[in-house]
Tab-separated table of C-alpha atoms in Angstrom:
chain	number	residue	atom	x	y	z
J	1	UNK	CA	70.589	-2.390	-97.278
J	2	UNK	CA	73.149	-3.518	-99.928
J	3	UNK	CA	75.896	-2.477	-100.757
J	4	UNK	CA	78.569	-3.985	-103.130
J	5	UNK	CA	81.906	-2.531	-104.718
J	6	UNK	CA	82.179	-2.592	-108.719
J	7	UNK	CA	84.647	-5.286	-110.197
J	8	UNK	CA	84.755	-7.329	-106.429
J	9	UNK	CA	83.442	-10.248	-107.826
J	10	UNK	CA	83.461	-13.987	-106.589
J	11	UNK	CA	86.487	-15.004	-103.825
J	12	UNK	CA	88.503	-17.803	-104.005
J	13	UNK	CA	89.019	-19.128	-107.557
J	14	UNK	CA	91.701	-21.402	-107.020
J	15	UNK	CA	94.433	-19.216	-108.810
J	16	UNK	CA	98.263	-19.308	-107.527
J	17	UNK	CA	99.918	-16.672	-105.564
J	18	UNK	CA	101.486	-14.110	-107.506
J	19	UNK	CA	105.280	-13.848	-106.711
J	20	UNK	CA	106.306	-10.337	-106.128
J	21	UNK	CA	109.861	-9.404	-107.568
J	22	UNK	CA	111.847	-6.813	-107.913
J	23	UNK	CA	110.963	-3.426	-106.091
J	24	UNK	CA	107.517	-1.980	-106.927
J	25	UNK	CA	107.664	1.672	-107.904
J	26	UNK	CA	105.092	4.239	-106.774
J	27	UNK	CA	103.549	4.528	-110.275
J	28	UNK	CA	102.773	0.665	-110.108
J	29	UNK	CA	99.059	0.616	-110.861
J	30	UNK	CA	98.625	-3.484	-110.175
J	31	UNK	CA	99.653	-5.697	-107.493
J	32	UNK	CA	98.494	-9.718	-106.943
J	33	UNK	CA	97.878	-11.149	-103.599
J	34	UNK	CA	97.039	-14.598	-101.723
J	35	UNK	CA	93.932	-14.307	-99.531
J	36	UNK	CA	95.096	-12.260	-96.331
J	37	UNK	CA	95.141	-12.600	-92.722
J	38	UNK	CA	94.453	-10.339	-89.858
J	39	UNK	CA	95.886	-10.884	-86.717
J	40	UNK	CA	93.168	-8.387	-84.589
J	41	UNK	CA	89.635	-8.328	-85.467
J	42	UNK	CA	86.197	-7.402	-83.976
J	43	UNK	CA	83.564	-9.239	-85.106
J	44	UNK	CA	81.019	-8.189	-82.165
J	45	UNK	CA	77.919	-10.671	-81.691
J	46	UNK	CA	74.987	-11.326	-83.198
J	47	UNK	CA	73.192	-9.241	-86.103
J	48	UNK	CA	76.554	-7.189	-86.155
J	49	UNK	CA	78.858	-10.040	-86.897
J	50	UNK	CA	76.853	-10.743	-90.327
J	51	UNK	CA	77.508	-7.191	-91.127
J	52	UNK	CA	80.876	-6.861	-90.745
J	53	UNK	CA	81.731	-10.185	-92.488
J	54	UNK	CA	79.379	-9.252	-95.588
J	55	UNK	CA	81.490	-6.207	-95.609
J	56	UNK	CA	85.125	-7.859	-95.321
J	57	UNK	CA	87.122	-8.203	-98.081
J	58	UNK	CA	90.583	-10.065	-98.930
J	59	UNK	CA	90.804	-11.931	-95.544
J	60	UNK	CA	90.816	-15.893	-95.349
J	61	UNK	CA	91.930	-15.698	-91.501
J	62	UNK	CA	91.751	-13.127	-88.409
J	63	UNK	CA	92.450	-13.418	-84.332
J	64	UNK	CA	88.997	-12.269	-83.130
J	65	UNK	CA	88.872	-10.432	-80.175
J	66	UNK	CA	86.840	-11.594	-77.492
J	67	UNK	CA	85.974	-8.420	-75.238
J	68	UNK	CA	81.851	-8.944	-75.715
J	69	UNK	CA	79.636	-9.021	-73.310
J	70	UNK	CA	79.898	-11.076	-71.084
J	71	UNK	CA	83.745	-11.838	-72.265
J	72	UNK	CA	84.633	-15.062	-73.381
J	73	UNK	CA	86.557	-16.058	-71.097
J	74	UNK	CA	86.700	-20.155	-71.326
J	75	UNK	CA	87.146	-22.964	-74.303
J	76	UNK	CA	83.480	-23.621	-74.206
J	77	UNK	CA	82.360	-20.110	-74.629
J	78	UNK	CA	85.094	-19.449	-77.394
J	79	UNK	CA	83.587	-21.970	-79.390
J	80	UNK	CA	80.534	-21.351	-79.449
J	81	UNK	CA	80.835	-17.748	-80.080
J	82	UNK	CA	83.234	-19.514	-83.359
J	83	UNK	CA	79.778	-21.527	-84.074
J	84	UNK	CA	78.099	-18.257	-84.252
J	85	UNK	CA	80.520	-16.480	-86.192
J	86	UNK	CA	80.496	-19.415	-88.898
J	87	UNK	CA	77.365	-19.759	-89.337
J	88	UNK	CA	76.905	-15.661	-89.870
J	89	UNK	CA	79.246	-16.343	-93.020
J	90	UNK	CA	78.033	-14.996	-96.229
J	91	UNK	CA	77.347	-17.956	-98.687
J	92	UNK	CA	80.545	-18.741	-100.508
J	93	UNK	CA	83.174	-16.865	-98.103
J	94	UNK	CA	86.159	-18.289	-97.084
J	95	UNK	CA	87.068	-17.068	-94.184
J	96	UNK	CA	88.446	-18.934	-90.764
J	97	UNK	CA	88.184	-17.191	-86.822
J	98	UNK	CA	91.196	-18.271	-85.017
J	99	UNK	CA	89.393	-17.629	-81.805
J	100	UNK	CA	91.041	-16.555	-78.679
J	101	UNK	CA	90.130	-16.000	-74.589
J	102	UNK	CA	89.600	-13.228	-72.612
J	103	UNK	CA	92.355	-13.342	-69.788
J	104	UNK	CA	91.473	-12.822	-66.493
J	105	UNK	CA	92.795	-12.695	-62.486
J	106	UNK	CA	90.876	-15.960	-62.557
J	107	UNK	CA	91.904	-17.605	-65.549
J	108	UNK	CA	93.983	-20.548	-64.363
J	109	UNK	CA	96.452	-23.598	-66.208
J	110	UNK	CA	93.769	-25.822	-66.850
J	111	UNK	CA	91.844	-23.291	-68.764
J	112	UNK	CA	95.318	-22.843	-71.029
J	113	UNK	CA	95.094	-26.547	-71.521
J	114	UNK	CA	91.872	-26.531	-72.446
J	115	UNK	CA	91.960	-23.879	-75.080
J	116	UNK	CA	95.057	-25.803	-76.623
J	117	UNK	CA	93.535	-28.571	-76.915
J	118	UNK	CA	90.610	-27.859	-78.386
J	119	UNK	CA	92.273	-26.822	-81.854
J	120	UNK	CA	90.470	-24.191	-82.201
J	121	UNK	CA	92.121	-21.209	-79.641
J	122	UNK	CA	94.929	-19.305	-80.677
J	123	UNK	CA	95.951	-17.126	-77.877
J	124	UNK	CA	95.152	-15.614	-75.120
J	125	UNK	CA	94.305	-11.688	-75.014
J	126	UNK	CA	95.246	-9.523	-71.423
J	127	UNK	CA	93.081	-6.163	-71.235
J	128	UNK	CA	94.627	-4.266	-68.493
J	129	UNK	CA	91.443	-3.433	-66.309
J	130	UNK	CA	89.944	-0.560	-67.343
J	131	UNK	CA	91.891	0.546	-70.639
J	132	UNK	CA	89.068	0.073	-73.346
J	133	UNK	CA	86.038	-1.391	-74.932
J	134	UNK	CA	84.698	-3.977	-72.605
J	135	UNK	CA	87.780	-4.361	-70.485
J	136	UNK	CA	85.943	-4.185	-67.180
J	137	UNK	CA	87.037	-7.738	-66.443
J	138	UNK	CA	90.290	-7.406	-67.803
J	139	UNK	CA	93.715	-8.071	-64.950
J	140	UNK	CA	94.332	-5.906	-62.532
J	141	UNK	CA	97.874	-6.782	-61.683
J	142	UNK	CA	100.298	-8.646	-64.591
J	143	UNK	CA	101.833	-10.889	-62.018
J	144	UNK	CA	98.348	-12.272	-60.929
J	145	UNK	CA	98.852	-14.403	-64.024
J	146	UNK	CA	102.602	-15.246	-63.853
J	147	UNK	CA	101.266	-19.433	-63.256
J	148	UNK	CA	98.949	-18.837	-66.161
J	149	UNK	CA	101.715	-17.855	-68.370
J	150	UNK	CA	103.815	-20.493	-67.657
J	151	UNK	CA	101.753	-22.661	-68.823
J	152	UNK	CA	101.522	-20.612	-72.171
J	153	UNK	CA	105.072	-21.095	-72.642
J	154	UNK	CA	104.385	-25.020	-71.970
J	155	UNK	CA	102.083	-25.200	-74.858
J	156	UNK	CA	103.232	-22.450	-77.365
J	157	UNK	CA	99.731	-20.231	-76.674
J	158	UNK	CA	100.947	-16.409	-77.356
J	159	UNK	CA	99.712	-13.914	-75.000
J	160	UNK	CA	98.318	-11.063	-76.742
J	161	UNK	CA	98.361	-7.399	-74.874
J	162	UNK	CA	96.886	-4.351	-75.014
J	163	UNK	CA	99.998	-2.314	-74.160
J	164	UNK	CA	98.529	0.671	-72.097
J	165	UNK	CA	98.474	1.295	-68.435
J	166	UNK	CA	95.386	2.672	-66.876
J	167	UNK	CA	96.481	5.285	-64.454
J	168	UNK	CA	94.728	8.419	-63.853
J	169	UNK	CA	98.168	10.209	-63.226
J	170	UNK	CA	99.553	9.233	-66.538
J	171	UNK	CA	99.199	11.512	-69.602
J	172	UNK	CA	96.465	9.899	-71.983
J	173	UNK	CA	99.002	10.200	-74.956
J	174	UNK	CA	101.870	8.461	-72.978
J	175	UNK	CA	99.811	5.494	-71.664
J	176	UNK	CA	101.784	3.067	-74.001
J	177	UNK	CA	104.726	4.152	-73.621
J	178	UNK	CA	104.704	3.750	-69.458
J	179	UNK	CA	103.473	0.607	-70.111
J	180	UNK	CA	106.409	-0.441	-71.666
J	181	UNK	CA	108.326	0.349	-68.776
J	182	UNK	CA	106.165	-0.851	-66.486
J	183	UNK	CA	104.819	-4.212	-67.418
J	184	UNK	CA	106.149	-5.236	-70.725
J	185	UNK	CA	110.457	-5.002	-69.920
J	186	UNK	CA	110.097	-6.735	-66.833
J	187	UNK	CA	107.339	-9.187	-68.143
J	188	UNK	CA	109.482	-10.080	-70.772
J	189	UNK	CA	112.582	-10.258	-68.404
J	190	UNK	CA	110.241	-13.074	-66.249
J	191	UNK	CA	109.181	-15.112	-69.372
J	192	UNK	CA	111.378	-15.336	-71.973
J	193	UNK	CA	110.278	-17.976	-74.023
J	194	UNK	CA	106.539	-16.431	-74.035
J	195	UNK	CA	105.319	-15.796	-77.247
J	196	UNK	CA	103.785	-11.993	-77.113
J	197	UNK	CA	102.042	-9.926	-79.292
J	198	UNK	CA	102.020	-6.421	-78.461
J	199	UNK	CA	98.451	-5.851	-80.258
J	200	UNK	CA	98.269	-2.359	-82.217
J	201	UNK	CA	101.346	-0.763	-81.327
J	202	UNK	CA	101.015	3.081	-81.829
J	203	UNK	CA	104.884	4.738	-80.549
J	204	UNK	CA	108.419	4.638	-81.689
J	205	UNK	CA	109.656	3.513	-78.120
J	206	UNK	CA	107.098	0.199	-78.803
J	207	UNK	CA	108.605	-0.162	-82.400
J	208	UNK	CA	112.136	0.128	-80.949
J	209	UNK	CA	111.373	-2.642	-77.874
J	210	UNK	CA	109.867	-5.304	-79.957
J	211	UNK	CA	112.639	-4.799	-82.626
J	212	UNK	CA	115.246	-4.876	-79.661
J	213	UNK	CA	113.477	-8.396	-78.357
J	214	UNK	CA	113.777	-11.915	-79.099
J	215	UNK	CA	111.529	-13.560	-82.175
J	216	UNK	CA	108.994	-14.199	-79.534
J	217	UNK	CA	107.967	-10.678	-79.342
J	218	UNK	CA	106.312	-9.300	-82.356
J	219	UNK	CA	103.317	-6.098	-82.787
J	220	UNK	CA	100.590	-5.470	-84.685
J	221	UNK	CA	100.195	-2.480	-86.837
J	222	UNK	CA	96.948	-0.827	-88.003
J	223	UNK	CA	96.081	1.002	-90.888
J	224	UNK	CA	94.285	4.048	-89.902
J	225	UNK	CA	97.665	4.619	-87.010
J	226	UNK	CA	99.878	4.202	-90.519
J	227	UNK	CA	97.539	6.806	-92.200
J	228	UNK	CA	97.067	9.196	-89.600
J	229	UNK	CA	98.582	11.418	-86.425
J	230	UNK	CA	96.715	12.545	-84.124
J	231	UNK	CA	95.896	15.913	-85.683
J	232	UNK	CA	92.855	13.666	-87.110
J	233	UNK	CA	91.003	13.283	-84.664
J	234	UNK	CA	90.728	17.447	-83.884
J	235	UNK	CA	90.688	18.675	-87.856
J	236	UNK	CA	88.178	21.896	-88.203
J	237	UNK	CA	86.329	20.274	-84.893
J	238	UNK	CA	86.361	16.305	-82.597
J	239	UNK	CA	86.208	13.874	-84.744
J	240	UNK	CA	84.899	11.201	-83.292
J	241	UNK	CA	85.194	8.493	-85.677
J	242	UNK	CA	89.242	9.333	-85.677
J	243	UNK	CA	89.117	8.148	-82.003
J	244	UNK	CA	90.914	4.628	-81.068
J	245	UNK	CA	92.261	2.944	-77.999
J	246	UNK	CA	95.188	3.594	-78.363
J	247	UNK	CA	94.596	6.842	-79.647
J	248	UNK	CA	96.573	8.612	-82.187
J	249	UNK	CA	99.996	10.075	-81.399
J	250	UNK	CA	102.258	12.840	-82.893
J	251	UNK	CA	103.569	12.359	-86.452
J	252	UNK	CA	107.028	11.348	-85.421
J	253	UNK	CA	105.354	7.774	-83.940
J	254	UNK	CA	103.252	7.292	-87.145
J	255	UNK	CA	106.462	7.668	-89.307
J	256	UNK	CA	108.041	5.105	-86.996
J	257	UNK	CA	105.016	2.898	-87.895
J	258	UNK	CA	105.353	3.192	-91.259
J	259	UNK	CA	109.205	2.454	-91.560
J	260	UNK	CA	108.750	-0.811	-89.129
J	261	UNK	CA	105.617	-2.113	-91.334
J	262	UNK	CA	107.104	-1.457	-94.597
J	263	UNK	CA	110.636	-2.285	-93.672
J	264	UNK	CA	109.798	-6.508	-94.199
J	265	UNK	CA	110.885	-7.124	-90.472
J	266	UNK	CA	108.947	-9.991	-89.869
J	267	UNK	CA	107.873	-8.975	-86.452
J	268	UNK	CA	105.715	-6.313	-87.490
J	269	UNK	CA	101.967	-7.844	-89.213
J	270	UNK	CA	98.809	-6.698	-89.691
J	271	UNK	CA	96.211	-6.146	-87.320
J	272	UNK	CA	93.700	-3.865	-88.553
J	273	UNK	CA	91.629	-3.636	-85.048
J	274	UNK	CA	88.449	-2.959	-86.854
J	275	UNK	CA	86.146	-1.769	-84.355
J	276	UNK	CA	82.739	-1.082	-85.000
J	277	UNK	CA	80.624	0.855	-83.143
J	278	UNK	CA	76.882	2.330	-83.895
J	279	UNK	CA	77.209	5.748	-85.339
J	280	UNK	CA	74.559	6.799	-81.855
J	281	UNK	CA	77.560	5.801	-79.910
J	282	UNK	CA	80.380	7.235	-81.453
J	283	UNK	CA	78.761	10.530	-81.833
J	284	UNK	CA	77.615	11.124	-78.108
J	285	UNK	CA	78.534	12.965	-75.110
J	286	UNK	CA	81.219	10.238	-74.063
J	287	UNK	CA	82.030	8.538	-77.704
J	288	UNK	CA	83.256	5.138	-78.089
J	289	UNK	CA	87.132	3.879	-79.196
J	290	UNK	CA	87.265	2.039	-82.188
J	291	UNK	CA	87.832	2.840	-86.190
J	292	UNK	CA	85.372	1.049	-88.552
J	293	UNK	CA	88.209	-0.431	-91.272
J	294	UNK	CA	86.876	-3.782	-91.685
J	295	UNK	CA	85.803	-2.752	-95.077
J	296	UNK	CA	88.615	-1.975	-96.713
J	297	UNK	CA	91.595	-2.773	-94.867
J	298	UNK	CA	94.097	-4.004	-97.396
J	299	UNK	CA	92.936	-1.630	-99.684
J	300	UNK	CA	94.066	0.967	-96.875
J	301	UNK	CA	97.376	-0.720	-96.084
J	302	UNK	CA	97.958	-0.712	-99.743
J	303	UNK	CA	98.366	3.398	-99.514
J	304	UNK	CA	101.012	3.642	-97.015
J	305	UNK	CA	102.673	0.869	-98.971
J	306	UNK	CA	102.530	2.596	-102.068
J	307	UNK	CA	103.731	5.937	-100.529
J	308	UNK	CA	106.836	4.063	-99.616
J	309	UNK	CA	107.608	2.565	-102.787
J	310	UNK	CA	107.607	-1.099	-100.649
J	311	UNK	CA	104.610	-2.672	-102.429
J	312	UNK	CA	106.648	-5.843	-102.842
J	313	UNK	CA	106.737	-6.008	-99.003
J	314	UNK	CA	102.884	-6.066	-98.427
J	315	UNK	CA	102.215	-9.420	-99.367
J	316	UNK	CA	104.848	-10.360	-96.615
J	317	UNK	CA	103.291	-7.772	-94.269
J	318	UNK	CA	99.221	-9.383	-95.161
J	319	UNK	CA	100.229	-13.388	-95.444
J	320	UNK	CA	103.283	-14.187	-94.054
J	321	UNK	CA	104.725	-12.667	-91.095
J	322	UNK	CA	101.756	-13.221	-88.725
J	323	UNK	CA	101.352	-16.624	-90.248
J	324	UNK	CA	104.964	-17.497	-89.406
J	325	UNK	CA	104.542	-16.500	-85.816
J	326	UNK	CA	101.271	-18.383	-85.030
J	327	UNK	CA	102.318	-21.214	-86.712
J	328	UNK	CA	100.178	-21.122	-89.895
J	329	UNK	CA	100.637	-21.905	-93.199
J	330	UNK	CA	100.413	-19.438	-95.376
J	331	UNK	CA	97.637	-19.053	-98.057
J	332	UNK	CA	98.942	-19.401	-101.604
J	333	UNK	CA	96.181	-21.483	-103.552
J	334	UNK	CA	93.780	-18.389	-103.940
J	335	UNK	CA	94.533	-14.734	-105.591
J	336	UNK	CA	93.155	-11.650	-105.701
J	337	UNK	CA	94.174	-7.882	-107.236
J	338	UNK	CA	94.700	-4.215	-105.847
J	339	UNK	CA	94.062	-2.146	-108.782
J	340	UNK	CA	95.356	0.942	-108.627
J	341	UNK	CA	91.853	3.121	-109.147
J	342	UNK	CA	89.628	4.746	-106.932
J	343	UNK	CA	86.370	3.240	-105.708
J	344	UNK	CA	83.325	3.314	-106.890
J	345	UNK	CA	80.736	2.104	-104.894
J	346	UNK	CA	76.993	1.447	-105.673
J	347	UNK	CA	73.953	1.319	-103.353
J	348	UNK	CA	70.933	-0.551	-104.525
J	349	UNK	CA	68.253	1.527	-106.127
J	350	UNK	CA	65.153	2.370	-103.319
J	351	UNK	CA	67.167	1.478	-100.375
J	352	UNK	CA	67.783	3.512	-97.406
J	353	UNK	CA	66.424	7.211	-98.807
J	354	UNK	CA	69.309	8.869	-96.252
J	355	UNK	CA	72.182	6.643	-98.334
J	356	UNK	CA	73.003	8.321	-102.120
J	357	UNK	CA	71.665	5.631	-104.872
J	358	UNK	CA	75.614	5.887	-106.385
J	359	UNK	CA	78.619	7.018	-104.627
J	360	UNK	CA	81.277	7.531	-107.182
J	361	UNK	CA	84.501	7.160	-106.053
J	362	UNK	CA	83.704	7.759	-102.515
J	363	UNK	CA	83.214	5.719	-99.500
J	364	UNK	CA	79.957	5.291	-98.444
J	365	UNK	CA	78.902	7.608	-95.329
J	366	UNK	CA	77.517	4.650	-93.372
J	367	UNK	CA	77.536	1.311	-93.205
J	368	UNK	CA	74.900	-0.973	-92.257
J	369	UNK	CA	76.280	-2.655	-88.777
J	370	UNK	CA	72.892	-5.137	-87.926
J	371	UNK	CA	70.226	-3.628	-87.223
J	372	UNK	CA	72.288	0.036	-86.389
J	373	UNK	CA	74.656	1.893	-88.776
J	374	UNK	CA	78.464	2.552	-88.558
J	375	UNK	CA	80.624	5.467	-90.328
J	376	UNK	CA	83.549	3.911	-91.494
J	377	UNK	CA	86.757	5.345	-91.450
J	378	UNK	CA	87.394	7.908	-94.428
J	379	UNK	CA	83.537	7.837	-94.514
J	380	UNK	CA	82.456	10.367	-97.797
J	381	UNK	CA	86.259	10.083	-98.675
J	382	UNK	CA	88.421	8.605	-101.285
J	383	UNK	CA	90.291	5.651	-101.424
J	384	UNK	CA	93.356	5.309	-103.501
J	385	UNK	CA	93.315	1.414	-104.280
J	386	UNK	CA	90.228	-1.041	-105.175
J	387	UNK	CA	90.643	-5.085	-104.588
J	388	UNK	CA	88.706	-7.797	-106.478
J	389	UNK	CA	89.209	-11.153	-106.675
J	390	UNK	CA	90.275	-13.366	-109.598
C-alpha cells in the first residue's frame, strides 16, 4: 500500500530557516519551519519501523523509545537496533535516532559509561514496573538506581521517566499525579544536578512542578493530550484508539497543557509519543495504550497553536527547546511550510479494495504498520493544517 499527501514533496532542500516575528494571528494561513525534532518516539522493530518512518513527516531528529521486546537495555543492543532503524530509512530522508536505554534494577555505572561514550545514546528511560507497553522489566523501586544516577549526573546523560505509579490502590486517573509526590519531589530533592525529563506530562500539578524546578527538569507534551480530555476516549461508545498511557484527564489539565506548551517556556518540548499498535490489538477485549500520531504530528501541534494565537512560539516549541536541553544544535539549514488547508490525501489506484482510492480532505482510516494496519489518531477525520517541504 501507498499512500502519499498532495503538495509533500521532496525534504531537505537546503533553504534557511524562516524567522518568525511579530505575533501570528489566528487567521494566519502560512507558517515556515526548520526540520523538527521529537523528543519521544516509537519506532517498534522490524517491518513496522519502515512504516512508520515512510509515514513521518517534518522530523530530522527523535529520542526513540526502547521498550521492545526484549528491551534494549545495553550500548550494544542500542546500536544495533539504531543500525536497523537506519537502514529502514526511506531513500532520501533525513532523519537521525538519538537512541536511548531501557533502565533497569540491574543497570549499573559502567553501562552509563558505556552509552556515553559511544556517541550515539542520549538518555536513559525509567518505566516504573508495570505502568505500560512493555514495561515488564522496568524498576521496581527508584532508589535501586540512586548509584546509577549518579553517574548520570557525572556525564550529563538525562534520565527520562514515565511519571506514573503502578499501584492497584491508586485511582487510574490520579496515577501521575501520586507519582509526583511520591518519587519525583524527593528524587529531585536527592539529585539535583540530574537532568530529567518528565516524558508526556498529562496534569496541571506536573506542569506546575517542572515549572517550579531548576532548568534541569523539563516535560514533554503531546499532541493528541493538547487536543483532547478525556471525554474522547468514551464519545457515543470506548474508543479505543483515544486510549494512552497516561490516559486522558479532565479538561482543566489539558488547558494547563496548552498554556505551558504555547507559553515559550523553554522547559516544555515536544514529544509526540507516537505509539503504534495493530488495529487487532487496539480493538480487543483488553486494548493496547498508545495513539498513532506519527503521521502528522506537527501538523497536529500546529492546531492548538493556532487556537492560541502563539504560532510564532511553535518553531521554539518543534526545534529549539528540546534541542537546548540535550545539547543539540538546532536545525536551521532546511525549511519546510504548514499551509493553512485541509488534507487531501490520495491512495494509489487498485490497492487495498477495503482503503477508498481518494480521501479528500480526510485522514485515511488505516495506515499500513508492516505487514498489519494501524488507525491513526483522527482516523476518517479532518485535519486543519497540511506541511510540505520546500
Amino acid at each position: 500500500m501507498k499512500l502519499k499527501e498532495e503538495g509533500r514533496g521532496k525534504r531537505g532542500m537546503g533553504l534557511s530557516r524562516f524567522p518568525v516575528k511579530g505575533p501570528m494571528r489566528k487567521d494566519k494561513k502560512e507558517i515556515k519551519l526548520p526540520l523538527a525534532d521529537d523528543f519521544h518516539l516509537h519506532l517498534r522493530d522490524g517491518k513496522v519501523t519502515g512504516s512508520c518512518l515512510k509515514q513521518m513527516k517534518g522530523i530530522a531528529r527523535a529520542i526513540i523509545m526502547p521498550n521492545l521486546k526484549p528491551p534494549v537495555v545495553n550500548t550494544k543492543q542500542a546500536l544495533a537496533y539504531r543500525e536497523r532503524i537506519l537502514s529502514a530509512l526511506p531513500k532520501g530522508m533525513d532523519f537521525t535516532p538519538l537512541m536511548t536505554l531501557y533502565m533497569t534494577d540491574k543497570t549499573s555505572p559502567e553501562d552509563i559509561k558505556e552509552a556515553k561514550a559511544s556517541g550515539h545514546v542520549y538518555a536513559v528511560k525509567l518505566y516504573p514496573k508495570g505502568v505500560t507497553t512493555n514495561s515488564e522489566s522496568g524498576v521496581t523501586d527508584i532508589k535501586n538506581v540512586y548509584p546509577v544516577l549518579k553517574q548520570m549526573v557525572a556525564v550529563g546523560m538525562p534520565l527520562l521517566i514515565h511519571g506514573e505509579v503502578y499501584t492497584p490502590s491508586v485511582d487510574f486517573f490520579d496515577r501521575e499525579k501520586v507519582f509526583l509526590e511520591e518519587v519525583m519531589k524527593p528524587l529531585v530533592k536527592a539529585h539535583p544536578k540530574l537532568k530529567i525529563v518528565m516524558e508526556h506530562i498529562t496534569t496541571k500539578e506536573a506542569v506546575s512542578f517542572v515549572s517550579s524546578c531548576g532548568a534541569n527538569v523539563a516535560a514533554t507534551i503531546t499532541p493528541h493530550h493538547l487536543l483532547y480530555n478525556r471525554n474522547a476516549i468514551f464519545n457515543k461508545g470506548l474508543c479505543p484508539h483515544f486510549f494512552c498511557l497516561p490516559i486522558l484527564k479532565r479538561e482543566e489539565h489539558r488547558k494547563a497543557l496548552v498554556s505551558a506548551a504555547t507559553s515559550g517556556n523553554p522547559k516544555f518540548f515536544a514529544g509526540t509519543d507516537s505509539a503504534p499498535h495493530p488495529k487487532s490489538k487496539k480493538e480487543s477485549a483488553c486494548g493496547c495504550a498508545g495513539c498513532y500520531v506519527g503521521f502528522a504530528s506537527i501538523e497536529l501541534y500546529a492546531e492548538t497553536f493556532a487556537q492560541q494565537d502563539a504560532l510564532s512560539k511553535l518553531e521554539a516549541f518543534l526545534c529549539l527547546h528540546g534541542a537546548k536541553f540535550y545539547g543539540l544544535t538546532p536545525h536551521t539549514k532546511t525549511a519546510q511550510k504548514l499551509v493553512k488547508k485541509p488534507w487531501k490525501v490520495i491512495g494509489d489506484e487498485g490497492e487495498m479494495s477495503n482503503l477508498c482510492l481518494i480521501i479528500t480532505c480526510q485522514v485515511p482510516e488505516i495506515y499500513e504498520l508492516g505487514d498489519d494496519i494501524v488507525v491513526p489518531l483522527r482516523a476518517g477525520g479532518e485535519i486543519k493544517w497540511s506541511l510540505e517541504a520546500l
